[in-house]
mmCIF file of C-alpha atoms and ligand atoms in Angstrom:
data_model
loop_
_atom_site.group_PDB
_atom_site.id
_atom_site.type_symbol
_atom_site.label_atom_id
_atom_site.label_comp_id
_atom_site.label_asym_id
_atom_site.label_seq_id
_atom_site.Cartn_x
_atom_site.Cartn_y
_atom_site.Cartn_z
ATOM 1 C CA MET I 1 13.208 -62.179 -60.240
ATOM 2 C CA ALA I 2 10.022 -60.554 -61.437
ATOM 3 C CA LEU I 3 11.822 -57.915 -63.453
ATOM 4 C CA GLU I 4 14.254 -60.161 -65.224
ATOM 5 C CA LEU I 5 11.952 -61.133 -68.044
ATOM 6 C CA ILE I 6 12.560 -63.246 -71.116
ATOM 7 C CA PRO I 7 15.167 -61.219 -73.027
ATOM 8 C CA MET I 8 13.366 -61.198 -76.343
ATOM 9 C CA GLU I 9 10.023 -62.438 -77.484
ATOM 10 C CA LYS I 10 10.069 -65.318 -79.923
ATOM 11 C CA CYS I 11 7.258 -65.615 -82.379
ATOM 12 C CA THR I 12 6.769 -68.380 -84.932
ATOM 13 C CA LEU I 13 5.393 -67.347 -88.296
ATOM 14 C CA GLU I 14 3.188 -69.541 -90.473
ATOM 15 C CA SER I 15 6.212 -70.321 -92.594
ATOM 16 C CA GLY I 16 7.853 -71.792 -89.509
ATOM 17 C CA LYS I 17 10.384 -68.978 -89.393
ATOM 18 C CA MET I 18 11.186 -67.520 -86.011
ATOM 19 C CA LEU I 19 10.921 -63.834 -85.464
ATOM 20 C CA PHE I 20 12.773 -62.249 -82.561
ATOM 21 C CA LEU I 21 11.150 -59.174 -81.121
ATOM 22 C CA ASP I 22 12.083 -56.889 -78.271
ATOM 23 C CA HIS I 23 8.494 -57.110 -77.233
ATOM 24 C CA ILE I 24 5.467 -58.864 -78.706
ATOM 25 C CA VAL I 25 3.861 -55.464 -79.380
ATOM 26 C CA ASP I 26 6.527 -55.003 -82.071
ATOM 27 C CA VAL I 27 4.356 -57.074 -84.427
ATOM 28 C CA THR I 28 2.178 -53.953 -84.654
ATOM 29 C CA LEU I 29 4.984 -51.756 -86.045
ATOM 30 C CA ASP I 30 4.079 -50.453 -89.483
ATOM 31 C CA LEU I 31 7.347 -50.546 -91.427
ATOM 32 C CA GLN I 32 5.572 -49.269 -94.548
ATOM 33 C CA SER I 33 4.246 -46.100 -93.002
ATOM 34 C CA ARG I 34 7.398 -44.118 -93.733
ATOM 35 C CA LEU I 35 8.373 -44.458 -97.356
ATOM 36 C CA ASN I 36 11.352 -42.120 -97.601
ATOM 37 C CA VAL I 37 13.408 -43.429 -94.723
ATOM 38 C CA GLN I 38 14.853 -46.793 -93.721
ATOM 39 C CA THR I 39 12.579 -48.432 -91.149
ATOM 40 C CA CYS I 40 14.330 -51.761 -90.676
ATOM 41 C CA THR I 41 17.929 -52.986 -90.673
ATOM 42 C CA ILE I 42 19.213 -55.935 -92.694
ATOM 43 C CA TRP I 43 19.313 -57.939 -89.444
ATOM 44 C CA ASN I 44 15.614 -57.136 -88.951
ATOM 45 C CA ALA I 45 15.837 -54.623 -86.143
ATOM 46 C CA PRO I 46 13.205 -51.892 -86.416
ATOM 47 C CA ILE I 47 14.284 -48.272 -86.817
ATOM 48 C CA ILE I 48 11.694 -46.254 -84.930
ATOM 49 C CA TRP I 49 10.197 -43.279 -86.782
ATOM 50 C CA ASP I 50 7.078 -41.288 -86.043
ATOM 51 C CA GLY I 51 3.994 -42.880 -87.614
ATOM 52 C CA MET I 52 5.261 -46.462 -87.291
ATOM 53 C CA PHE I 53 3.939 -47.211 -83.836
ATOM 54 C CA ASP I 54 0.800 -46.853 -81.740
ATOM 55 C CA ALA I 55 2.006 -45.076 -78.601
ATOM 56 C CA ALA I 56 -0.946 -46.116 -76.421
ATOM 57 C CA LEU I 57 -0.445 -49.754 -77.318
ATOM 58 C CA TYR I 58 3.225 -49.622 -76.346
ATOM 59 C CA ASP I 59 2.460 -47.919 -73.058
ATOM 60 C CA GLU I 60 -0.146 -50.482 -72.169
ATOM 61 C CA ALA I 61 2.077 -53.400 -73.117
ATOM 62 C CA HIS I 62 4.998 -52.117 -71.059
ATOM 63 C CA LYS I 63 2.808 -51.336 -68.078
ATOM 64 C CA ARG I 64 1.494 -54.866 -68.154
ATOM 65 C CA LYS I 65 4.988 -56.173 -68.299
ATOM 66 C CA ASN I 66 6.070 -53.952 -65.401
ATOM 67 C CA SER I 67 8.810 -52.299 -67.418
ATOM 68 C CA SER I 68 10.684 -49.680 -65.435
ATOM 69 C CA VAL I 69 13.435 -47.344 -66.523
ATOM 70 C CA ALA I 70 16.603 -45.945 -64.975
ATOM 71 C CA LEU I 71 18.023 -42.865 -66.703
ATOM 72 C CA THR I 72 21.688 -42.016 -66.206
ATOM 73 C CA VAL I 73 23.049 -38.569 -66.942
ATOM 74 C CA PHE I 74 26.342 -36.825 -66.135
ATOM 75 C CA ALA I 75 26.482 -33.180 -65.158
ATOM 76 C CA VAL I 76 30.058 -32.418 -64.176
ATOM 77 C CA GLY I 77 31.609 -28.969 -63.804
ATOM 78 C CA LYS I 78 29.932 -26.216 -65.751
ATOM 79 C CA TYR I 79 27.628 -28.623 -67.545
ATOM 80 C CA LEU I 80 25.465 -28.820 -64.437
ATOM 81 C CA ASP I 81 24.598 -25.109 -64.386
ATOM 82 C CA ALA I 82 24.336 -24.899 -68.122
ATOM 83 C CA TYR I 83 22.102 -27.863 -68.902
ATOM 84 C CA LEU I 84 20.790 -30.030 -66.068
ATOM 85 C CA GLU I 85 17.682 -28.101 -65.113
ATOM 86 C CA THR I 86 16.392 -27.856 -68.665
ATOM 87 C CA PHE I 87 17.169 -31.509 -69.245
ATOM 88 C CA LEU I 88 15.240 -32.658 -66.171
ATOM 89 C CA HIS I 89 12.298 -30.319 -66.575
ATOM 90 C CA SER I 90 11.803 -31.354 -70.155
ATOM 91 C CA SER I 91 12.278 -35.011 -69.342
ATOM 92 C CA GLU I 92 9.475 -34.777 -66.791
ATOM 93 C CA GLN I 93 7.229 -33.657 -69.648
ATOM 94 C CA HIS I 94 8.250 -36.280 -72.197
ATOM 95 C CA PHE I 95 10.397 -39.215 -71.041
ATOM 96 C CA MET I 96 8.652 -42.560 -70.428
ATOM 97 C CA LEU I 97 5.534 -41.010 -68.907
ATOM 98 C CA GLY I 98 3.393 -43.666 -67.241
ATOM 99 C CA LEU I 99 6.312 -45.955 -66.355
ATOM 100 C CA PRO I 100 8.365 -45.852 -63.154
ATOM 101 C CA VAL I 101 11.491 -43.756 -63.813
ATOM 102 C CA THR I 102 14.493 -42.974 -61.641
ATOM 103 C CA TYR I 103 17.130 -40.442 -62.644
ATOM 104 C CA TYR I 104 20.704 -41.184 -61.641
ATOM 105 C CA ILE I 105 22.537 -37.871 -61.738
ATOM 106 C CA PHE I 106 26.324 -38.138 -61.661
ATOM 107 C CA THR I 107 27.965 -34.912 -60.603
ATOM 108 C CA ASP I 108 30.987 -33.480 -58.809
ATOM 109 C CA THR I 109 28.749 -30.940 -57.038
ATOM 110 C CA PRO I 110 25.709 -32.744 -55.557
ATOM 111 C CA LYS I 111 24.558 -29.604 -53.742
ATOM 112 C CA LYS I 112 23.997 -27.805 -57.002
ATOM 113 C CA VAL I 113 21.545 -30.332 -58.416
ATOM 114 C CA PRO I 114 18.319 -28.360 -58.964
ATOM 115 C CA VAL I 115 15.286 -29.294 -56.924
ATOM 116 C CA ILE I 116 12.490 -30.084 -59.318
ATOM 117 C CA SER I 117 9.099 -31.579 -58.696
ATOM 118 C CA LEU I 118 8.740 -35.050 -60.105
ATOM 119 C CA GLY I 119 5.672 -36.849 -61.372
ATOM 120 C CA PRO I 120 4.188 -39.900 -59.628
ATOM 121 C CA ASN I 121 6.408 -42.979 -59.624
ATOM 122 C CA ARG I 122 9.424 -40.884 -60.540
ATOM 123 C CA SER I 123 12.454 -40.269 -58.362
ATOM 124 C CA LEU I 124 15.953 -38.879 -58.536
ATOM 125 C CA LYS I 125 19.255 -39.987 -57.040
ATOM 126 C CA VAL I 126 22.464 -38.048 -56.983
ATOM 127 C CA MET I 127 25.795 -39.856 -57.237
ATOM 128 C CA GLU I 128 29.024 -38.031 -56.557
ATOM 129 C CA VAL I 129 31.884 -38.455 -59.019
ATOM 130 C CA ALA I 130 35.307 -36.869 -59.258
ATOM 131 C CA SER I 131 35.833 -34.155 -61.818
ATOM 132 C CA HIS I 132 38.613 -34.791 -64.283
ATOM 133 C CA SER I 133 40.821 -32.076 -65.606
ATOM 134 C CA ARG I 134 40.832 -33.506 -69.121
ATOM 135 C CA TRP I 135 37.424 -33.373 -70.728
ATOM 136 C CA GLN I 136 38.126 -36.540 -72.676
ATOM 137 C CA ASP I 137 38.319 -38.349 -69.330
ATOM 138 C CA ILE I 138 34.996 -36.988 -68.129
ATOM 139 C CA SER I 139 33.209 -38.482 -71.064
ATOM 140 C CA MET I 140 35.195 -41.712 -71.015
ATOM 141 C CA THR I 141 34.802 -42.548 -67.309
ATOM 142 C CA ARG I 142 31.054 -42.390 -67.818
ATOM 143 C CA MET I 143 31.120 -45.989 -69.018
ATOM 144 C CA LYS I 144 32.729 -47.184 -65.788
ATOM 145 C CA SER I 145 30.210 -45.347 -63.605
ATOM 146 C CA ILE I 146 27.301 -46.672 -65.653
ATOM 147 C CA SER I 147 28.516 -50.241 -65.262
ATOM 148 C CA ASN I 148 28.992 -49.816 -61.508
ATOM 149 C CA ILE I 149 25.578 -48.341 -60.833
ATOM 150 C CA ILE I 150 23.887 -51.064 -62.867
ATOM 151 C CA GLU I 151 25.695 -53.728 -60.877
ATOM 152 C CA THR I 152 25.073 -52.248 -57.436
ATOM 153 C CA GLU I 153 21.608 -50.852 -57.848
ATOM 154 C CA ILE I 154 19.820 -50.659 -61.169
ATOM 155 C CA ARG I 155 19.773 -54.400 -61.832
ATOM 156 C CA HIS I 156 17.733 -54.977 -58.695
ATOM 157 C CA LYS I 157 15.101 -52.357 -59.433
ATOM 158 C CA PHE I 158 14.704 -51.714 -63.152
ATOM 159 C CA SER I 159 14.163 -53.654 -66.335
ATOM 160 C CA HIS I 160 15.733 -51.030 -68.628
ATOM 161 C CA VAL I 161 18.385 -48.304 -68.581
ATOM 162 C CA PHE I 162 18.841 -45.280 -70.839
ATOM 163 C CA CYS I 163 22.038 -43.232 -70.813
ATOM 164 C CA PHE I 164 21.915 -39.606 -71.960
ATOM 165 C CA ASP I 165 24.157 -36.632 -72.587
ATOM 166 C CA VAL I 166 22.939 -33.712 -70.500
ATOM 167 C CA ASP I 167 23.262 -31.057 -73.218
ATOM 168 C CA GLN I 168 19.861 -31.794 -74.705
ATOM 169 C CA GLU I 169 16.206 -30.974 -74.216
ATOM 170 C CA PHE I 170 13.155 -33.178 -74.651
ATOM 171 C CA THR I 171 10.612 -31.559 -76.966
ATOM 172 C CA GLY I 172 8.309 -34.476 -77.771
ATOM 173 C CA ARG I 173 7.323 -37.905 -76.567
ATOM 174 C CA PHE I 174 10.286 -40.181 -75.852
ATOM 175 C CA GLY I 175 8.273 -43.149 -74.717
ATOM 176 C CA SER I 176 8.095 -46.895 -74.273
ATOM 177 C CA GLU I 177 8.324 -47.484 -78.053
ATOM 178 C CA ALA I 178 12.039 -46.796 -77.543
ATOM 179 C CA LEU I 179 12.535 -49.706 -75.124
ATOM 180 C CA GLY I 180 14.330 -52.797 -76.321
ATOM 181 C CA GLU I 181 17.032 -55.306 -75.548
ATOM 182 C CA SER I 182 19.788 -53.034 -76.885
ATOM 183 C CA VAL I 183 18.995 -49.644 -78.326
ATOM 184 C CA ALA I 184 21.204 -47.427 -80.483
ATOM 185 C CA LEU I 185 20.559 -44.008 -81.960
ATOM 186 C CA LEU I 186 21.231 -42.963 -85.555
ATOM 187 C CA HIS I 187 23.410 -39.844 -85.472
ATOM 188 C CA ALA I 188 21.544 -36.899 -86.980
ATOM 189 C CA TYR I 189 24.526 -35.809 -89.074
ATOM 190 C CA TYR I 190 25.232 -39.154 -90.715
ATOM 191 C CA TYR I 191 21.990 -41.057 -91.287
ATOM 192 C CA ARG I 192 21.731 -39.755 -94.877
ATOM 193 C CA LEU I 193 25.431 -39.927 -95.695
ATOM 194 C CA PRO I 194 27.367 -42.737 -97.388
ATOM 195 C CA LYS I 195 29.341 -45.051 -95.118
ATOM 196 C CA SER I 196 32.613 -43.670 -96.392
ATOM 197 C CA MET I 197 31.850 -40.485 -94.484
ATOM 198 C CA TYR I 198 31.208 -42.114 -91.109
ATOM 199 C CA THR I 199 33.750 -40.943 -88.552
ATOM 200 C CA TYR I 200 34.714 -44.326 -87.128
ATOM 201 C CA ASP I 201 38.111 -44.635 -85.503
ATOM 202 C CA ARG I 202 40.586 -45.411 -88.300
ATOM 203 C CA ASN I 203 43.670 -46.029 -86.221
ATOM 204 C CA PRO I 204 44.495 -49.765 -86.272
ATOM 205 C CA ASN I 205 46.205 -49.344 -82.905
ATOM 206 C CA SER I 206 42.929 -48.435 -81.206
ATOM 207 C CA LYS I 207 40.477 -51.029 -79.937
ATOM 208 C CA ALA I 208 37.765 -48.901 -81.530
ATOM 209 C CA TYR I 209 39.274 -49.286 -84.994
ATOM 210 C CA MET I 210 36.840 -50.320 -87.688
ATOM 211 C CA GLU I 211 37.019 -50.280 -91.460
ATOM 212 C CA THR I 212 33.333 -50.356 -92.081
ATOM 213 C CA GLY I 213 30.105 -50.661 -90.148
ATOM 214 C CA ASP I 214 26.341 -50.576 -90.439
ATOM 215 C CA PHE I 215 25.479 -47.047 -89.307
ATOM 216 C CA TYR I 216 27.081 -44.237 -87.381
ATOM 217 C CA TYR I 217 25.569 -44.263 -83.905
ATOM 218 C CA HIS I 218 25.449 -41.309 -81.545
ATOM 219 C CA ALA I 219 26.687 -41.862 -77.990
ATOM 220 C CA ALA I 220 24.392 -39.114 -76.640
ATOM 221 C CA VAL I 221 21.638 -41.720 -76.248
ATOM 222 C CA PHE I 222 21.884 -45.480 -75.799
ATOM 223 C CA GLY I 223 20.043 -47.992 -73.692
ATOM 224 C CA GLY I 224 18.374 -51.337 -73.332
ATOM 225 C CA ARG I 225 17.790 -53.984 -70.738
ATOM 226 C CA TRP I 226 20.133 -53.531 -67.804
ATOM 227 C CA LYS I 227 22.135 -56.643 -68.566
ATOM 228 C CA ARG I 228 22.887 -55.499 -72.085
ATOM 229 C CA VAL I 229 23.670 -51.923 -71.122
ATOM 230 C CA LYS I 230 26.129 -53.240 -68.565
ATOM 231 C CA ALA I 231 27.771 -55.347 -71.269
ATOM 232 C CA ILE I 232 27.946 -52.293 -73.545
ATOM 233 C CA ALA I 233 29.476 -50.105 -70.838
ATOM 234 C CA ASP I 234 31.964 -52.811 -69.800
ATOM 235 C CA ALA I 235 33.093 -53.435 -73.365
ATOM 236 C CA CYS I 236 33.534 -49.728 -74.111
ATOM 237 C CA TYR I 237 35.382 -49.132 -70.870
ATOM 238 C CA GLN I 238 37.700 -52.077 -71.500
ATOM 239 C CA GLY I 239 38.474 -50.707 -74.934
ATOM 240 C CA ILE I 240 39.267 -47.321 -73.448
ATOM 241 C CA VAL I 241 41.544 -48.839 -70.799
ATOM 242 C CA GLU I 242 43.402 -50.924 -73.392
ATOM 243 C CA ASP I 243 43.861 -47.858 -75.540
ATOM 244 C CA LYS I 244 45.274 -45.934 -72.608
ATOM 245 C CA LYS I 245 47.794 -48.730 -71.993
ATOM 246 C CA ASN I 246 48.849 -48.377 -75.596
ATOM 247 C CA ASN I 247 48.857 -44.609 -75.448
ATOM 248 C CA VAL I 248 46.127 -44.151 -78.002
ATOM 249 C CA GLU I 249 42.794 -42.396 -77.780
ATOM 250 C CA ALA I 250 39.966 -43.196 -80.143
ATOM 251 C CA LEU I 251 38.860 -40.412 -82.478
ATOM 252 C CA TRP I 252 35.517 -39.743 -80.782
ATOM 253 C CA HIS I 253 36.348 -41.334 -77.434
ATOM 254 C CA ASP I 254 33.515 -43.396 -75.956
ATOM 255 C CA GLU I 255 31.440 -42.895 -79.117
ATOM 256 C CA SER I 256 34.077 -44.669 -81.208
ATOM 257 C CA HIS I 257 34.067 -47.619 -78.814
ATOM 258 C CA LEU I 258 30.271 -47.674 -78.782
ATOM 259 C CA ASN I 259 30.212 -47.853 -82.568
ATOM 260 C CA LYS I 260 32.635 -50.758 -82.463
ATOM 261 C CA TYR I 261 30.484 -52.572 -79.903
ATOM 262 C CA PHE I 262 27.315 -52.164 -81.979
ATOM 263 C CA TRP I 263 29.145 -53.365 -85.096
ATOM 264 C CA ARG I 264 30.045 -56.618 -83.366
ATOM 265 C CA ASN I 265 26.845 -56.894 -81.329
ATOM 266 C CA LYS I 266 23.965 -55.633 -83.427
ATOM 267 C CA PRO I 267 21.440 -53.492 -81.592
ATOM 268 C CA THR I 268 17.946 -54.987 -81.527
ATOM 269 C CA ARG I 269 16.324 -51.588 -81.980
ATOM 270 C CA LEU I 270 17.405 -48.351 -83.587
ATOM 271 C CA LEU I 271 16.051 -44.909 -82.890
ATOM 272 C CA SER I 272 15.717 -42.512 -85.801
ATOM 273 C CA PRO I 273 17.270 -39.045 -85.513
ATOM 274 C CA GLU I 274 13.803 -37.844 -84.454
ATOM 275 C CA TYR I 275 15.029 -39.053 -81.061
ATOM 276 C CA CYS I 276 18.006 -36.662 -81.019
ATOM 277 C CA TRP I 277 17.907 -33.903 -83.560
ATOM 278 C CA ASP I 278 20.153 -30.895 -84.081
ATOM 279 C CA ASP I 279 18.112 -27.887 -85.183
ATOM 280 C CA SER I 280 21.127 -26.325 -86.823
ATOM 281 C CA ILE I 281 20.873 -28.998 -89.540
ATOM 282 C CA GLY I 282 17.818 -27.150 -90.843
ATOM 283 C CA HIS I 283 14.472 -28.404 -92.034
ATOM 284 C CA THR I 284 13.938 -31.868 -93.506
ATOM 285 C CA SER I 285 10.648 -33.652 -94.045
ATOM 286 C CA ASP I 286 12.281 -36.791 -92.586
ATOM 287 C CA ILE I 287 11.877 -35.336 -89.119
ATOM 288 C CA ARG I 288 8.174 -35.284 -88.301
ATOM 289 C CA VAL I 289 8.532 -34.953 -84.548
ATOM 290 C CA LYS I 290 11.540 -33.643 -82.680
ATOM 291 C CA ARG I 291 11.602 -35.679 -79.519
ATOM 292 C CA LEU I 292 14.944 -34.526 -78.170
ATOM 293 C CA ILE I 293 17.081 -31.685 -79.479
ATOM 294 C CA TRP I 294 20.688 -30.724 -78.951
ATOM 295 C CA ALA I 295 21.192 -27.728 -76.732
ATOM 296 C CA PRO I 296 23.423 -25.040 -78.212
ATOM 297 C CA LYS I 297 27.104 -25.869 -77.748
ATOM 298 C CA ASP I 298 29.283 -23.400 -75.938
ATOM 299 C CA TYR I 299 32.551 -25.279 -75.763
ATOM 300 C CA LYS I 300 34.649 -22.163 -75.282
ATOM 301 C CA ASN I 301 33.040 -21.371 -71.950
ATOM 302 C CA LEU I 302 31.980 -24.817 -70.811
ATOM 303 C CA ARG I 303 34.929 -27.049 -71.390
ATOM 304 C CA PRO I 304 37.806 -27.123 -68.967
ATOM 305 C CA ASN I 305 41.289 -26.796 -70.468
ATOM 306 C CA VAL I 306 41.272 -28.699 -73.709
HETATM 307 C C1 LIG Q 1 33.480 -30.947 -71.069
HETATM 308 C C2 LIG Q 1 34.350 -30.566 -72.034
HETATM 309 C C3 LIG Q 1 34.538 -31.356 -73.122
HETATM 310 C C4 LIG Q 1 33.815 -32.543 -73.236
HETATM 311 C C5 LIG Q 1 32.957 -32.915 -72.245
HETATM 312 C C6 LIG Q 1 32.806 -32.122 -71.139
HETATM 313 C C7 LIG Q 1 31.875 -32.500 -70.142
HETATM 314 C C8 LIG Q 1 30.961 -33.490 -70.398
HETATM 315 C C9 LIG Q 1 31.811 -31.840 -68.873
HETATM 316 O O1 LIG Q 1 32.599 -30.939 -68.524
HETATM 317 N N1 LIG Q 1 30.853 -32.218 -67.985
HETATM 318 C C10 LIG Q 1 29.972 -33.183 -68.289
HETATM 319 O O2 LIG Q 1 29.096 -33.464 -67.459
HETATM 320 N N2 LIG Q 1 30.042 -33.858 -69.469
HETATM 321 C C11 LIG Q 1 29.078 -34.942 -69.753
HETATM 322 O O3 LIG Q 1 29.515 -35.706 -70.868
HETATM 323 C C12 LIG Q 1 27.724 -34.354 -70.121
HETATM 324 O O4 LIG Q 1 26.700 -35.257 -69.760
HETATM 325 C C13 LIG Q 1 27.840 -34.262 -71.616
HETATM 326 O O5 LIG Q 1 26.612 -34.133 -72.256
HETATM 327 C C14 LIG Q 1 28.575 -35.559 -71.932
HETATM 328 C C15 LIG Q 1 29.310 -35.598 -73.284
HETATM 329 O O6 LIG Q 1 30.011 -34.395 -73.515
HETATM 330 P P1 LIG Q 1 29.539 -33.379 -74.639
HETATM 331 O O7 LIG Q 1 28.054 -33.264 -74.572
HETATM 332 O O8 LIG Q 1 30.283 -32.092 -74.520
HETATM 333 O O9 LIG Q 1 29.975 -34.132 -75.944
HETATM 334 P P2 LIG Q 1 29.399 -33.907 -77.417
HETATM 335 O O10 LIG Q 1 29.843 -35.140 -78.163
HETATM 336 O O11 LIG Q 1 27.902 -33.791 -77.362
HETATM 337 O O12 LIG Q 1 30.016 -32.660 -77.958
HETATM 338 MN MN1 LIG Q 2 26.460 -33.792 -75.920
#
């Protein structure tokens, strides 16, 4: 299969040590260009901040490699009217420009999906899903739908998948520098806080339970090669199903399970909170470019009976 490429690039250093990279172009990352933030994990995965990468180089490398990206997003109930149009319009301006992109929109009301004009090599597919009366179930069944669509369709057409919350707006480049084997996002609220403040699930009866971890990851954005994203979605969904059997629900639902997965299976690439910022946090010089921002929350009107 042309698209199923070598999972990670291996590169032998002069010392004989092996370096594992998501892509050979990662040797050009400048980890020293940002002095006040962490740019690399202890397991040697890069944390992508503005200034570290040459965007044109990444685009060229991924074009040569025929990388292609499926984007999944859920817009169920009132979330469709409230957020989908802004999400898609902004994504057309900023998400993976220059690479083939297909949006997979999961909704309970296909007819209401806005008609927007798409750039070349970009397309959109609408998938109908049931609406759940409990909001916790809407967010948790996402993992099952993501796994299914990867298995039936995405794996045959795309090298990578990114999964997004819909309540966000792209405001800057979100490009091929974000592609990797498995990609996790540092949560804007926690990246500067001590681990003791991370809101992992602390109930030993939940499959998402963890005492400690590396970072607190945000479930609003995750991705990677299709095979890995399927493994992520399957693992999270299994955890959720087990929890249901035992009558427990993890503290932050699918996000808690995602954090557990990435603790046991380290992501190969981390995105800085520049890739999903909340403006209500206020100004910080850490954030040089806001690439994606949270839309204002309006839980009172948007969420079905809590
Ligand atoms: C509604 C009420 C409570 C929680 C979730 C929903 C909900 C989520 C919904 O009614 N419809 C819907 O499409 N979603 C999808 O799940 C959206 O893609 C949404 O962005 C995602 C996660 O839910 P959020 O954004 O409300 O969760 P947080 O963690 O950003 O607050
Ligand atoms: Mn959200």
